[in-house]
Amino acid sequence: MTADQLPWWQTGIIYQVYPRSFQDSNGDGIGDLKGVLQRLDYLRWLGIDAIWLSPIFPSPMADFGYDVSDYVNIHPLFGDLEDFEELLHEVHARGMKLLLDLVPNHTSSLHPWFVESRSSKNNPKRDWYIWKDAGPEGYPPNNWLSVFGGSAWEWDEQTQQYYYHAFLKEQPDLNWRNPEVQEAMFDVMRFWLNKGVDGFRVDVLWFIFKDEQLRDNPPNPDYTQHMPAYDQLLPVYSTDRPEVQGITRRMRGVLEEYTGDRVLIAEVYLPIRELMMYYGVDNKGAHLPFNFLLLSLPWDALQIAAAIDHYEGALPLQSWPNWVLSNHDRPRIASRAGAEQAGVAAMLLLTLRGTPTVYYGDEIGMRDVAIPFEEIQDPQGLNMPDKNMSRDPARTPMQWDDGPNAGFTGGRPWLRVDGDYPRRNVQLQKKYPWSMLNLYRRLIALRRQEPALHRGHYKTVYADTQLLAYTRHSEGSDVFLVVLNLTHRPAYFKPQDFTFGGTVEIAVSREREGNKVSGIISLNGDEGLLVRLDK
Ligand code: NOJ
């Protein structure tokens, strides 16, 4: 494959839509597919290439759609299959791609498969889930914990066995050792691929296989009280089992039954070495195992510089990197690194080598919103009230304009809108050249235009306790230098063994654009510069 033929998921940018919070079209306070449709021109204007929709399938919403009760339909809150087909058509008509969220590890406890499975011990679907007799004195079969708190085993009175759930008890884990389960989920993929979707983000892929003997997990020697209870044990027997690689490869195989560049993205929170396994032998696993370094590491230039090189250095030959700054499970970048750093973070995300994923709202600098206790919706927050772990703050409605509810809904929003919306919204930021939105848009446009940025090599040139600097270059095109100040204090970029001269093409503070730089660059706090180097 020549450089010109790189697939869209390498050169493009992915945008995550959390459908409940993006745009409501019918006044029920919950975002929907028609709402997404209304905003497609905005996304086109922003310049993104693909939309990933968090789950839109029928669900009792115990975990806001990550508890699917029908994999081949649309939740009435979001619309119906016709709305979906229209959306897909219109996404494609604008030259963009649409990705769905596949949730293969678990179903809803109300999915007909589980309803059957729990109905009796000899139901043909019994073995589709993980059922076990009680241990001695009625205890659960092993010590495994649920991510959302408590034991991962739920006792079923009627059939006198426990079933396993890595998340809520309303999310029983499927038994991926059963070939019927595998085929059923591959058919779910085919259902949507037949409709024309461009790929999937696979939920908790590293969870789907568990130790065949269900051995106890060992205690975590680094556990401290403020950590979630789940972290008391190291989940070595309950996650990241070797068998997952075979299934990933087969999921990839399902995609390859179809024409076009369809993409398999895997949600995997693991250290770099383990993460790399998910590319699969000969890169026949996931195209993009999500790289969550930027949302897991402290906002520290030296640590981030080291992690970028560690990641770059660990990538298997021919595999493609990717970067994520925020998502619906973690605090937004503007709250984690701070509002002043959000522009620097955007420049980092959009100039690193590899596919960036932008979380809705980050492009206008949305922050996490304080949700009063009595308004908390997220089960993770409700189950662990003393740990402040609710994910609601990062899921608040998109701020479109300064009208009621920020233009998100004509009704009562399911989650409160940030009070800052009259001064932080898309409509306003579109108008101001120095807004976060315009910074995103211009970075995206330059990235698309410049081969060095969307496909070129990466090289760290400098890092200290404040600064991170690197170049991007590609044969036959201009070289770019990126200098980022990850602190609020002024800093000097004075590399020892790197001589350069160039022109600032994009700056986090726009005033510096067009400036000539060479030798030493002094940067204000929270400044980031993208410099086109002289030839
Ligand atoms: C990961 C999803 O991103 C998260 O929102 C969900 O709660 C868990 N998987 C369980 O499906």
PDB file of N, CA and C in Angstrom, residues 5 12 58 68 85 101 115 123 131 135 194 216 220 271 274 280 288 294 297 332 342 407 410 434 459 527 531:
ATOM      1  N   GLN A   5      -2.500   5.759  -0.259  1.00  0.00           N
ATOM      2  CA  GLN A   5      -3.695   4.926  -0.122  1.00  0.00           C
ATOM      3  C   GLN A   5      -4.010   4.576   1.321  1.00  0.00           C
ATOM      4  N   GLY A  12      -7.735  10.032   9.278  1.00  0.00           N
ATOM      5  CA  GLY A  12      -8.891  10.821   9.716  1.00  0.00           C
ATOM      6  C   GLY A  12      -8.981  11.040  11.219  1.00  0.00           C
ATOM      7  N   PRO A  58     -31.982  -0.897  22.109  1.00  0.00           N
ATOM      8  CA  PRO A  58     -32.925  -1.052  23.218  1.00  0.00           C
ATOM      9  C   PRO A  58     -32.202  -1.503  24.490  1.00  0.00           C
ATOM     10  N   VAL A  68     -27.489  -3.957  26.921  1.00  0.00           N
ATOM     11  CA  VAL A  68     -28.291  -4.056  25.701  1.00  0.00           C
ATOM     12  C   VAL A  68     -29.326  -5.182  25.849  1.00  0.00           C
ATOM     13  N   GLU A  85     -31.261   4.455   9.515  1.00  0.00           N
ATOM     14  CA  GLU A  85     -30.841   4.351   8.115  1.00  0.00           C
ATOM     15  C   GLU A  85     -30.703   5.731   7.474  1.00  0.00           C
ATOM     16  N   ASP A 101     -21.214   1.201  18.693  1.00  0.00           N
ATOM     17  CA  ASP A 101     -20.626   0.627  19.890  1.00  0.00           C
ATOM     18  C   ASP A 101     -21.122  -0.806  19.989  1.00  0.00           C
ATOM     19  N   VAL A 115     -32.993 -14.023  29.883  1.00  0.00           N
ATOM     20  CA  VAL A 115     -34.285 -14.433  30.456  1.00  0.00           C
ATOM     21  C   VAL A 115     -34.434 -15.947  30.301  1.00  0.00           C
ATOM     22  N   ASN A 123     -32.117 -25.167  30.477  1.00  0.00           N
ATOM     23  CA  ASN A 123     -32.496 -24.388  29.295  1.00  0.00           C
ATOM     24  C   ASN A 123     -31.328 -24.397  28.297  1.00  0.00           C
ATOM     25  N   TRP A 131     -22.681 -19.521  34.834  1.00  0.00           N
ATOM     26  CA  TRP A 131     -23.410 -19.979  36.019  1.00  0.00           C
ATOM     27  C   TRP A 131     -22.545 -20.933  36.819  1.00  0.00           C
ATOM     28  N   GLY A 135     -20.063 -21.676  46.507  1.00  0.00           N
ATOM     29  CA  GLY A 135     -18.907 -22.270  47.179  1.00  0.00           C
ATOM     30  C   GLY A 135     -19.335 -22.767  48.550  1.00  0.00           C
ATOM     31  N   ASN A 194     -24.200  -5.048   7.242  1.00  0.00           N
ATOM     32  CA  ASN A 194     -25.065  -5.127   6.054  1.00  0.00           C
ATOM     33  C   ASN A 194     -25.781  -3.800   5.814  1.00  0.00           C
ATOM     34  N   ASP A 216      -9.192 -17.601  42.015  1.00  0.00           N
ATOM     35  CA  ASP A 216      -9.263 -16.330  42.765  1.00  0.00           C
ATOM     36  C   ASP A 216      -8.238 -15.329  42.233  1.00  0.00           C
ATOM     37  N   ASN A 220      -4.222  -6.810  45.553  1.00  0.00           N
ATOM     38  CA  ASN A 220      -3.377  -5.775  44.944  1.00  0.00           C
ATOM     39  C   ASN A 220      -2.504  -5.151  46.033  1.00  0.00           C
ATOM     40  N   PRO A 271      -1.640  -1.694  30.493  1.00  0.00           N
ATOM     41  CA  PRO A 271      -0.319  -1.105  30.254  1.00  0.00           C
ATOM     42  C   PRO A 271       0.115  -1.320  28.797  1.00  0.00           C
ATOM     43  N   GLU A 274       0.923  -4.879  27.217  1.00  0.00           N
ATOM     44  CA  GLU A 274      -0.255  -5.736  27.092  1.00  0.00           C
ATOM     45  C   GLU A 274      -1.197  -5.199  26.012  1.00  0.00           C
ATOM     46  N   GLY A 280      -2.888  -7.827  17.522  1.00  0.00           N
ATOM     47  CA  GLY A 280      -2.930  -9.190  17.013  1.00  0.00           C
ATOM     48  C   GLY A 280      -1.665  -9.566  16.271  1.00  0.00           C
ATOM     49  N   LEU A 288      -7.340  -0.517  15.816  1.00  0.00           N
ATOM     50  CA  LEU A 288      -6.956   0.526  16.769  1.00  0.00           C
ATOM     51  C   LEU A 288      -7.344   0.117  18.190  1.00  0.00           C
ATOM     52  N   LEU A 294      -3.148   9.448  27.463  1.00  0.00           N
ATOM     53  CA  LEU A 294      -3.358  10.871  27.764  1.00  0.00           C
ATOM     54  C   LEU A 294      -4.475  11.096  28.774  1.00  0.00           C
ATOM     55  N   LEU A 297      -2.527   9.404  32.470  1.00  0.00           N
ATOM     56  CA  LEU A 297      -1.300   9.942  33.089  1.00  0.00           C
ATOM     57  C   LEU A 297      -1.527  11.295  33.740  1.00  0.00           C
ATOM     58  N   ARG A 332     -13.355  15.108  31.874  1.00  0.00           N
ATOM     59  CA  ARG A 332     -12.964  15.822  30.651  1.00  0.00           C
ATOM     60  C   ARG A 332     -11.585  16.452  30.827  1.00  0.00           C
ATOM     61  N   ALA A 342      -6.505  23.422  28.148  1.00  0.00           N
ATOM     62  CA  ALA A 342      -7.312  22.672  27.175  1.00  0.00           C
ATOM     63  C   ALA A 342      -6.840  22.911  25.736  1.00  0.00           C
ATOM     64  N   GLY A 407     -29.718  25.119  23.810  1.00  0.00           N
ATOM     65  CA  GLY A 407     -30.128  24.628  22.486  1.00  0.00           C
ATOM     66  C   GLY A 407     -30.143  23.110  22.401  1.00  0.00           C
ATOM     67  N   GLY A 410     -35.818  21.273  24.059  1.00  0.00           N
ATOM     68  CA  GLY A 410     -36.928  22.167  24.401  1.00  0.00           C
ATOM     69  C   GLY A 410     -37.593  21.704  25.691  1.00  0.00           C
ATOM     70  N   TRP A 434     -10.450  33.452  17.971  1.00  0.00           N
ATOM     71  CA  TRP A 434      -9.530  32.926  18.978  1.00  0.00           C
ATOM     72  C   TRP A 434     -10.190  31.901  19.905  1.00  0.00           C
ATOM     73  N   LYS A 459       9.025  12.536  16.144  1.00  0.00           N
ATOM     74  CA  LYS A 459      10.312  12.477  16.852  1.00  0.00           C
ATOM     75  C   LYS A 459      10.289  13.472  18.010  1.00  0.00           C
ATOM     76  N   GLU A 527       0.910  27.966  26.707  1.00  0.00           N
ATOM     77  CA  GLU A 527       1.078  28.254  25.282  1.00  0.00           C
ATOM     78  C   GLU A 527       1.484  27.000  24.523  1.00  0.00           C
ATOM     79  N   VAL A 531       4.888  25.075  14.548  1.00  0.00           N
ATOM     80  CA  VAL A 531       5.804  25.873  13.720  1.00  0.00           C
ATOM     81  C   VAL A 531       6.101  25.137  12.421  1.00  0.00           C
TER      82      VAL A 531
END
